[in-house]
Amino acid sequence: MNKILGLVMRIVFPQNLNCTVCDMPISRKNKYGLCRFCYENMIIINKPCEVCGKPIINLALEENSFDCGFCSGKKFLFDRNISFVEYGNISKELVFKLKYSSKTYIAKTVSEIMYDQIKNEYEEELKDFDFITYVPLGRKREKERGFNQSKKIAEYLSEKVSIQSIGMLRRTKNTKKMHLLGYDDRKRELKNAFEILEDKKECVEGRKILVVDDIFTSGATIDEIAKVLKIAGAENVTSLTFLTGKYVKPVEI
């Protein structure tokens, strides 16, 4: 019986003999199932903006200013976004293989990376949250993909942080792919795109809720979700996203 169970576990959660990203041969003991090169070139965010979670870079050397250029002039409805890894070739490939190659076991790897950073930096801040939820996919896209990557990450993370994961949201329309749209177009496309499931409304009022997603880009998605949750009485809406990119200030010519 134990041999059968072990075989099933190896199929569902394979202990990679090749790097998850580049397929180079590795030891079973390699952290996160990555080769040394991929592991060392995946950049953990250690100086984030305390609102949007993007890495803060010095945008005005002569003034030694470290203000977040991305947040400047914006008002968000979410309380905070925490991202853990910078968007780059290695981290992007990890997420793309999860989303588009049906390698669902990568969701466990992603959750492990997020959890290790939570333990190092955010454990006290997040310990009083009531529920974890996730960004829902539209029915059409979830049917095409066969799963919701954010849901899988949330479920693994839930086990690690001991906070219950609940699917409390649904999309009211099939939105366009966000990476093709600018910030204003994303906001328009996502307007009224989410609602709380009727039988989950009692889980929202007065609660602190973590919303899990794979990538934080413009913040339009989590902001629209925060709007719905705050209207329903949520006390705090904080998103946990695996990746985000640096904000690069436009160059004026």
PDB file of C-alpha atoms in Angstrom:
ATOM      1  CA  MET A   1       0.000   0.000   0.000  1.00  0.00           C
ATOM      2  CA  ASN A   2       2.836   2.401   0.912  1.00  0.00           C
ATOM      3  CA  LYS A   3       4.551   1.683  -2.422  1.00  0.00           C
ATOM      4  CA  ILE A   4       1.349   2.505  -4.325  1.00  0.00           C
ATOM      5  CA  LEU A   5       0.877   5.708  -2.328  1.00  0.00           C
ATOM      6  CA  GLY A   6       4.490   6.674  -2.976  1.00  0.00           C
ATOM      7  CA  LEU A   7       4.053   6.119  -6.711  1.00  0.00           C
ATOM      8  CA  VAL A   8       0.918   8.266  -6.781  1.00  0.00           C
ATOM      9  CA  MET A   9       2.673  11.064  -4.876  1.00  0.00           C
ATOM     10  CA  ARG A  10       5.622  10.999  -7.282  1.00  0.00           C
ATOM     11  CA  ILE A  11       3.231  11.383 -10.221  1.00  0.00           C
ATOM     12  CA  VAL A  12       1.231  14.207  -8.635  1.00  0.00           C
ATOM     13  CA  PHE A  13       4.224  15.967  -7.027  1.00  0.00           C
ATOM     14  CA  PRO A  14       7.263  14.837  -8.998  1.00  0.00           C
ATOM     15  CA  GLN A  15      10.639  15.250  -7.301  1.00  0.00           C
ATOM     16  CA  ASN A  16      12.366  16.736 -10.317  1.00  0.00           C
ATOM     17  CA  LEU A  17      15.602  15.267 -11.600  1.00  0.00           C
ATOM     18  CA  ASN A  18      15.730  18.219 -13.995  1.00  0.00           C
ATOM     19  CA  CYS A  19      15.459  21.909 -13.279  1.00  0.00           C
ATOM     20  CA  THR A  20      11.840  23.044 -13.465  1.00  0.00           C
ATOM     21  CA  VAL A  21      12.820  26.042 -15.594  1.00  0.00           C
ATOM     22  CA  CYS A  22      15.698  25.019 -17.877  1.00  0.00           C
ATOM     23  CA  ASP A  23      15.597  21.189 -17.659  1.00  0.00           C
ATOM     24  CA  MET A  24      19.252  20.897 -16.648  1.00  0.00           C
ATOM     25  CA  PRO A  25      19.958  17.755 -14.538  1.00  0.00           C
ATOM     26  CA  ILE A  26      19.875  18.495 -10.799  1.00  0.00           C
ATOM     27  CA  SER A  27      20.011  16.713  -7.472  1.00  0.00           C
ATOM     28  CA  ARG A  28      16.761  15.808  -5.741  1.00  0.00           C
ATOM     29  CA  LYS A  29      17.960  18.022  -2.882  1.00  0.00           C
ATOM     30  CA  ASN A  30      18.070  21.239  -4.948  1.00  0.00           C
ATOM     31  CA  LYS A  31      15.898  23.919  -3.397  1.00  0.00           C
ATOM     32  CA  TYR A  32      12.609  24.529  -5.202  1.00  0.00           C
ATOM     33  CA  GLY A  33      13.584  22.021  -7.906  1.00  0.00           C
ATOM     34  CA  LEU A  34      15.828  24.601  -9.595  1.00  0.00           C
ATOM     35  CA  CYS A  35      19.393  24.335 -10.847  1.00  0.00           C
ATOM     36  CA  ARG A  36      21.997  26.597  -9.256  1.00  0.00           C
ATOM     37  CA  PHE A  37      21.940  29.087 -12.158  1.00  0.00           C
ATOM     38  CA  CYS A  38      18.147  29.486 -12.164  1.00  0.00           C
ATOM     39  CA  TYR A  39      17.988  29.648  -8.378  1.00  0.00           C
ATOM     40  CA  GLU A  40      20.675  32.339  -8.143  1.00  0.00           C
ATOM     41  CA  ASN A  41      19.139  34.387 -10.974  1.00  0.00           C
ATOM     42  CA  MET A  42      15.665  34.512  -9.459  1.00  0.00           C
ATOM     43  CA  ILE A  43      15.648  37.836  -7.609  1.00  0.00           C
ATOM     44  CA  ILE A  44      13.870  37.959  -4.264  1.00  0.00           C
ATOM     45  CA  ILE A  45      12.369  41.379  -3.520  1.00  0.00           C
ATOM     46  CA  ASN A  46      13.893  42.778  -0.337  1.00  0.00           C
ATOM     47  CA  LYS A  47      13.178  46.527  -0.547  1.00  0.00           C
ATOM     48  CA  PRO A  48       9.560  46.811  -1.680  1.00  0.00           C
ATOM     49  CA  CYS A  49       7.187  49.724  -1.650  1.00  0.00           C
ATOM     50  CA  GLU A  50       4.934  49.201   1.360  1.00  0.00           C
ATOM     51  CA  VAL A  51       1.840  49.861  -0.760  1.00  0.00           C
ATOM     52  CA  CYS A  52       2.271  48.305  -4.209  1.00  0.00           C
ATOM     53  CA  GLY A  53       5.057  45.838  -3.373  1.00  0.00           C
ATOM     54  CA  LYS A  54       7.251  46.811  -6.316  1.00  0.00           C
ATOM     55  CA  PRO A  55      11.012  47.086  -5.731  1.00  0.00           C
ATOM     56  CA  ILE A  56      11.919  50.665  -4.884  1.00  0.00           C
ATOM     57  CA  ILE A  57      14.773  52.072  -6.931  1.00  0.00           C
ATOM     58  CA  ASN A  58      16.457  55.426  -6.594  1.00  0.00           C
ATOM     59  CA  LEU A  59      14.689  57.629  -9.125  1.00  0.00           C
ATOM     60  CA  ALA A  60      16.467  60.879  -8.240  1.00  0.00           C
ATOM     61  CA  LEU A  61      20.108  60.309  -7.365  1.00  0.00           C
ATOM     62  CA  GLU A  62      20.810  63.958  -6.660  1.00  0.00           C
ATOM     63  CA  GLU A  63      18.091  63.994  -3.969  1.00  0.00           C
ATOM     64  CA  ASN A  64      18.694  60.451  -2.731  1.00  0.00           C
ATOM     65  CA  SER A  65      14.951  59.902  -3.205  1.00  0.00           C
ATOM     66  CA  PHE A  66      13.506  56.423  -2.844  1.00  0.00           C
ATOM     67  CA  ASP A  67       9.832  57.287  -3.256  1.00  0.00           C
ATOM     68  CA  CYS A  68       7.821  54.805  -5.292  1.00  0.00           C
ATOM     69  CA  GLY A  69       7.254  56.294  -8.713  1.00  0.00           C
ATOM     70  CA  PHE A  70       4.596  53.697  -9.526  1.00  0.00           C
ATOM     71  CA  CYS A  71       2.347  54.735  -6.613  1.00  0.00           C
ATOM     72  CA  SER A  72       2.810  58.450  -7.104  1.00  0.00           C
ATOM     73  CA  GLY A  73      -0.524  60.105  -7.854  1.00  0.00           C
ATOM     74  CA  LYS A  74      -2.514  56.868  -7.514  1.00  0.00           C
ATOM     75  CA  LYS A  75      -5.128  55.947  -4.935  1.00  0.00           C
ATOM     76  CA  PHE A  76      -5.688  52.239  -4.408  1.00  0.00           C
ATOM     77  CA  LEU A  77      -8.620  50.512  -2.758  1.00  0.00           C
ATOM     78  CA  PHE A  78      -6.514  47.563  -1.588  1.00  0.00           C
ATOM     79  CA  ASP A  79      -4.519  48.102   1.599  1.00  0.00           C
ATOM     80  CA  ARG A  80      -1.303  46.561   0.404  1.00  0.00           C
ATOM     81  CA  ASN A  81       0.221  44.281  -2.197  1.00  0.00           C
ATOM     82  CA  ILE A  82       3.104  42.036  -1.206  1.00  0.00           C
ATOM     83  CA  SER A  83       5.101  40.531  -4.063  1.00  0.00           C
ATOM     84  CA  PHE A  84       7.992  38.169  -3.456  1.00  0.00           C
ATOM     85  CA  VAL A  85      10.033  37.815  -6.658  1.00  0.00           C
ATOM     86  CA  GLU A  86      11.024  40.250  -9.380  1.00  0.00           C
ATOM     87  CA  TYR A  87       9.634  39.596 -12.842  1.00  0.00           C
ATOM     88  CA  GLY A  88      12.518  38.317 -14.961  1.00  0.00           C
ATOM     89  CA  ASN A  89      13.440  35.577 -17.413  1.00  0.00           C
ATOM     90  CA  ILE A  90      13.670  32.810 -14.797  1.00  0.00           C
ATOM     91  CA  SER A  91      10.648  33.726 -12.673  1.00  0.00           C
ATOM     92  CA  LYS A  92       8.534  34.461 -15.761  1.00  0.00           C
ATOM     93  CA  GLU A  93       9.325  31.039 -17.204  1.00  0.00           C
ATOM     94  CA  LEU A  94       8.303  29.392 -13.932  1.00  0.00           C
ATOM     95  CA  VAL A  95       4.881  31.043 -14.027  1.00  0.00           C
ATOM     96  CA  PHE A  96       4.380  30.497 -17.755  1.00  0.00           C
ATOM     97  CA  LYS A  97       5.101  26.771 -17.412  1.00  0.00           C
ATOM     98  CA  LEU A  98       2.520  26.606 -14.632  1.00  0.00           C
ATOM     99  CA  LYS A  99      -0.153  28.513 -16.559  1.00  0.00           C
ATOM    100  CA  TYR A 100       0.366  27.415 -20.132  1.00  0.00           C
ATOM    101  CA  SER A 101       2.060  23.993 -19.945  1.00  0.00           C
ATOM    102  CA  SER A 102      -0.312  22.449 -17.385  1.00  0.00           C
ATOM    103  CA  LYS A 103       2.571  21.745 -14.992  1.00  0.00           C
ATOM    104  CA  THR A 104       0.327  22.224 -11.990  1.00  0.00           C
ATOM    105  CA  TYR A 105       2.926  20.905  -9.525  1.00  0.00           C
ATOM    106  CA  ILE A 106       4.753  24.227 -10.040  1.00  0.00           C
ATOM    107  CA  ALA A 107       2.013  25.868  -7.943  1.00  0.00           C
ATOM    108  CA  LYS A 108       3.488  24.026  -4.958  1.00  0.00           C
ATOM    109  CA  THR A 109       6.961  25.365  -5.788  1.00  0.00           C
ATOM    110  CA  VAL A 110       5.617  28.904  -6.112  1.00  0.00           C
ATOM    111  CA  SER A 111       3.811  28.625  -2.764  1.00  0.00           C
ATOM    112  CA  GLU A 112       7.012  27.371  -1.098  1.00  0.00           C
ATOM    113  CA  ILE A 113       8.974  30.384  -2.352  1.00  0.00           C
ATOM    114  CA  MET A 114       6.240  32.739  -1.147  1.00  0.00           C
ATOM    115  CA  TYR A 115       5.980  31.019   2.226  1.00  0.00           C
ATOM    116  CA  ASP A 116       9.729  31.172   2.877  1.00  0.00           C
ATOM    117  CA  GLN A 117       9.615  34.947   2.373  1.00  0.00           C
ATOM    118  CA  ILE A 118       6.516  35.261   4.539  1.00  0.00           C
ATOM    119  CA  LYS A 119       8.393  33.507   7.352  1.00  0.00           C
ATOM    120  CA  ASN A 120      11.383  35.799   6.885  1.00  0.00           C
ATOM    121  CA  GLU A 121       9.591  39.125   6.516  1.00  0.00           C
ATOM    122  CA  TYR A 122       5.821  39.112   6.951  1.00  0.00           C
ATOM    123  CA  GLU A 123       4.797  36.456   9.469  1.00  0.00           C
ATOM    124  CA  GLU A 124       3.743  38.887  12.193  1.00  0.00           C
ATOM    125  CA  GLU A 125       1.956  41.174   9.753  1.00  0.00           C
ATOM    126  CA  LEU A 126      -0.142  38.395   8.238  1.00  0.00           C
ATOM    127  CA  LYS A 127      -0.891  36.216  11.249  1.00  0.00           C
ATOM    128  CA  ASP A 128      -4.185  37.956  12.105  1.00  0.00           C
ATOM    129  CA  PHE A 129      -5.805  37.567   8.688  1.00  0.00           C
ATOM    130  CA  ASP A 130      -9.029  35.579   8.599  1.00  0.00           C
ATOM    131  CA  PHE A 131      -9.174  34.072   5.117  1.00  0.00           C
ATOM    132  CA  ILE A 132      -7.196  33.509   1.957  1.00  0.00           C
ATOM    133  CA  THR A 133      -8.992  33.782  -1.358  1.00  0.00           C
ATOM    134  CA  TYR A 134      -7.785  34.075  -4.958  1.00  0.00           C
ATOM    135  CA  VAL A 135      -8.415  35.870  -8.227  1.00  0.00           C
ATOM    136  CA  PRO A 136     -11.034  33.869 -10.136  1.00  0.00           C
ATOM    137  CA  LEU A 137     -10.740  33.061 -13.828  1.00  0.00           C
ATOM    138  CA  GLY A 138     -13.614  33.428 -16.245  1.00  0.00           C
ATOM    139  CA  ARG A 139     -15.428  30.192 -17.038  1.00  0.00           C
ATOM    140  CA  LYS A 140     -14.145  30.108 -20.613  1.00  0.00           C
ATOM    141  CA  ARG A 141     -10.492  30.610 -19.682  1.00  0.00           C
ATOM    142  CA  GLU A 142     -10.589  28.151 -16.785  1.00  0.00           C
ATOM    143  CA  LYS A 143     -12.183  25.539 -19.038  1.00  0.00           C
ATOM    144  CA  GLU A 144      -9.462  26.070 -21.663  1.00  0.00           C
ATOM    145  CA  ARG A 145      -6.650  25.888 -19.097  1.00  0.00           C
ATOM    146  CA  GLY A 146      -8.226  23.161 -16.987  1.00  0.00           C
ATOM    147  CA  PHE A 147      -7.417  24.850 -13.675  1.00  0.00           C
ATOM    148  CA  ASN A 148      -6.944  28.207 -11.960  1.00  0.00           C
ATOM    149  CA  GLN A 149      -3.270  28.707 -11.079  1.00  0.00           C
ATOM    150  CA  SER A 150      -4.066  31.326  -8.415  1.00  0.00           C
ATOM    151  CA  LYS A 151      -6.460  28.927  -6.693  1.00  0.00           C
ATOM    152  CA  LYS A 152      -3.820  26.201  -6.583  1.00  0.00           C
ATOM    153  CA  ILE A 153      -1.183  28.556  -5.172  1.00  0.00           C
ATOM    154  CA  ALA A 154      -3.691  29.810  -2.570  1.00  0.00           C
ATOM    155  CA  GLU A 155      -4.586  26.288  -1.468  1.00  0.00           C
ATOM    156  CA  TYR A 156      -0.944  25.276  -0.965  1.00  0.00           C
ATOM    157  CA  LEU A 157      -0.174  28.551   0.805  1.00  0.00           C
ATOM    158  CA  SER A 158      -3.221  28.109   3.027  1.00  0.00           C
ATOM    159  CA  GLU A 159      -1.830  24.859   4.392  1.00  0.00           C
ATOM    160  CA  LYS A 160       1.519  26.468   5.178  1.00  0.00           C
ATOM    161  CA  VAL A 161       0.242  29.600   6.937  1.00  0.00           C
ATOM    162  CA  SER A 162      -2.738  27.859   8.567  1.00  0.00           C
ATOM    163  CA  ILE A 163      -5.284  30.336   7.215  1.00  0.00           C
ATOM    164  CA  GLN A 164      -8.382  28.876   5.578  1.00  0.00           C
ATOM    165  CA  SER A 165      -8.617  29.227   1.792  1.00  0.00           C
ATOM    166  CA  ILE A 166     -12.091  30.041   0.462  1.00  0.00           C
ATOM    167  CA  GLY A 167     -13.227  30.689  -3.090  1.00  0.00           C
ATOM    168  CA  MET A 168     -15.408  33.711  -2.392  1.00  0.00           C
ATOM    169  CA  LEU A 169     -15.380  35.497  -5.755  1.00  0.00           C
ATOM    170  CA  ARG A 170     -16.471  34.899  -9.311  1.00  0.00           C
ATOM    171  CA  ARG A 171     -16.034  36.772 -12.567  1.00  0.00           C
ATOM    172  CA  THR A 172     -19.186  38.238 -14.010  1.00  0.00           C
ATOM    173  CA  LYS A 173     -17.735  38.440 -17.511  1.00  0.00           C
ATOM    174  CA  ASN A 174     -14.939  36.968 -19.599  1.00  0.00           C
ATOM    175  CA  THR A 175     -12.393  39.790 -19.756  1.00  0.00           C
ATOM    176  CA  LYS A 176      -9.716  40.317 -22.380  1.00  0.00           C
ATOM    177  CA  LYS A 177      -6.135  39.241 -21.680  1.00  0.00           C
ATOM    178  CA  MET A 178      -4.724  41.966 -19.467  1.00  0.00           C
ATOM    179  CA  HIS A 179      -1.118  41.898 -20.741  1.00  0.00           C
ATOM    180  CA  LEU A 180      -2.332  43.368 -24.028  1.00  0.00           C
ATOM    181  CA  LEU A 181      -3.872  46.425 -22.330  1.00  0.00           C
ATOM    182  CA  GLY A 182      -2.565  49.613 -20.756  1.00  0.00           C
ATOM    183  CA  TYR A 183      -3.513  50.744 -17.245  1.00  0.00           C
ATOM    184  CA  ASP A 184      -6.609  52.768 -18.180  1.00  0.00           C
ATOM    185  CA  ASP A 185      -7.872  50.054 -20.524  1.00  0.00           C
ATOM    186  CA  ARG A 186      -7.366  47.440 -17.796  1.00  0.00           C
ATOM    187  CA  LYS A 187      -9.413  49.520 -15.372  1.00  0.00           C
ATOM    188  CA  ARG A 188     -12.239  49.850 -17.885  1.00  0.00           C
ATOM    189  CA  GLU A 189     -12.150  46.168 -18.826  1.00  0.00           C
ATOM    190  CA  LEU A 190     -12.223  45.030 -15.189  1.00  0.00           C
ATOM    191  CA  LYS A 191     -14.943  47.414 -14.011  1.00  0.00           C
ATOM    192  CA  ASN A 192     -17.681  45.374 -12.320  1.00  0.00           C
ATOM    193  CA  ALA A 193     -15.954  42.149 -13.426  1.00  0.00           C
ATOM    194  CA  PHE A 194     -16.155  40.483  -9.983  1.00  0.00           C
ATOM    195  CA  GLU A 195     -18.791  39.688  -7.418  1.00  0.00           C
ATOM    196  CA  ILE A 196     -18.909  37.849  -4.113  1.00  0.00           C
ATOM    197  CA  LEU A 197     -20.547  34.445  -4.101  1.00  0.00           C
ATOM    198  CA  GLU A 198     -23.880  34.671  -2.290  1.00  0.00           C
ATOM    199  CA  ASP A 199     -23.052  31.973   0.259  1.00  0.00           C
ATOM    200  CA  LYS A 200     -19.663  33.574   1.069  1.00  0.00           C
ATOM    201  CA  LYS A 201     -20.832  37.088   1.927  1.00  0.00           C
ATOM    202  CA  GLU A 202     -20.857  36.259   5.637  1.00  0.00           C
ATOM    203  CA  CYS A 203     -17.098  35.557   5.363  1.00  0.00           C
ATOM    204  CA  VAL A 204     -16.344  39.143   4.322  1.00  0.00           C
ATOM    205  CA  GLU A 205     -17.822  41.684   6.737  1.00  0.00           C
ATOM    206  CA  GLY A 206     -15.313  42.824   9.334  1.00  0.00           C
ATOM    207  CA  ARG A 207     -12.690  40.363   8.060  1.00  0.00           C
ATOM    208  CA  LYS A 208      -9.073  40.698   6.962  1.00  0.00           C
ATOM    209  CA  ILE A 209      -8.680  38.948   3.625  1.00  0.00           C
ATOM    210  CA  LEU A 210      -5.601  37.900   1.643  1.00  0.00           C
ATOM    211  CA  VAL A 211      -6.084  37.684  -2.120  1.00  0.00           C
ATOM    212  CA  VAL A 212      -3.610  35.478  -4.008  1.00  0.00           C
ATOM    213  CA  ASP A 213      -2.574  35.959  -7.643  1.00  0.00           C
ATOM    214  CA  ASP A 214       0.456  35.030  -9.719  1.00  0.00           C
ATOM    215  CA  ILE A 215       1.526  38.455 -11.054  1.00  0.00           C
ATOM    216  CA  PHE A 216       0.991  42.065  -9.954  1.00  0.00           C
ATOM    217  CA  THR A 217       1.296  44.369 -12.948  1.00  0.00           C
ATOM    218  CA  SER A 218      -0.821  47.525 -12.799  1.00  0.00           C
ATOM    219  CA  GLY A 219      -2.847  46.670  -9.696  1.00  0.00           C
ATOM    220  CA  ALA A 220      -6.116  47.018 -11.625  1.00  0.00           C
ATOM    221  CA  THR A 221      -7.280  43.476 -10.875  1.00  0.00           C
ATOM    222  CA  ILE A 222      -6.702  43.501  -7.125  1.00  0.00           C
ATOM    223  CA  ASP A 223      -8.082  47.048  -6.916  1.00  0.00           C
ATOM    224  CA  GLU A 224     -11.377  45.969  -8.492  1.00  0.00           C
ATOM    225  CA  ILE A 225     -11.548  42.958  -6.182  1.00  0.00           C
ATOM    226  CA  ALA A 226     -10.776  45.167  -3.177  1.00  0.00           C
ATOM    227  CA  LYS A 227     -13.637  47.459  -4.185  1.00  0.00           C
ATOM    228  CA  VAL A 228     -16.109  44.566  -4.116  1.00  0.00           C
ATOM    229  CA  LEU A 229     -14.791  43.233  -0.799  1.00  0.00           C
ATOM    230  CA  LYS A 230     -14.655  46.661   0.874  1.00  0.00           C
ATOM    231  CA  ILE A 231     -18.227  47.466  -0.189  1.00  0.00           C
ATOM    232  CA  ALA A 232     -19.238  44.192   1.477  1.00  0.00           C
ATOM    233  CA  GLY A 233     -17.520  45.312   4.686  1.00  0.00           C
ATOM    234  CA  ALA A 234     -14.019  43.805   4.552  1.00  0.00           C
ATOM    235  CA  GLU A 235     -11.709  45.470   7.072  1.00  0.00           C
ATOM    236  CA  ASN A 236      -8.473  44.871   5.162  1.00  0.00           C
ATOM    237  CA  VAL A 237      -7.711  43.547   1.676  1.00  0.00           C
ATOM    238  CA  THR A 238      -4.081  42.632   1.057  1.00  0.00           C
ATOM    239  CA  SER A 239      -2.861  40.812  -2.019  1.00  0.00           C
ATOM    240  CA  LEU A 240      -0.061  38.249  -2.124  1.00  0.00           C
ATOM    241  CA  THR A 241       1.402  37.979  -5.608  1.00  0.00           C
ATOM    242  CA  PHE A 242       4.346  35.847  -6.642  1.00  0.00           C
ATOM    243  CA  LEU A 243       5.815  38.272  -9.192  1.00  0.00           C
ATOM    244  CA  THR A 244       5.969  41.962  -9.899  1.00  0.00           C
ATOM    245  CA  GLY A 245       8.222  44.054 -12.105  1.00  0.00           C
ATOM    246  CA  LYS A 246      10.286  47.095 -11.285  1.00  0.00           C
ATOM    247  CA  TYR A 247       8.713  50.423 -12.064  1.00  0.00           C
ATOM    248  CA  VAL A 248      10.763  52.195 -14.704  1.00  0.00           C
ATOM    249  CA  LYS A 249      10.212  55.934 -14.804  1.00  0.00           C
ATOM    250  CA  PRO A 250       9.428  57.165 -18.336  1.00  0.00           C
ATOM    251  CA  VAL A 251      12.275  59.179 -19.802  1.00  0.00           C
ATOM    252  CA  GLU A 252      11.309  62.677 -20.885  1.00  0.00           C
ATOM    253  CA  ILE A 253      13.028  63.790 -24.074  1.00  0.00           C
TER     254      ILE A 253
END
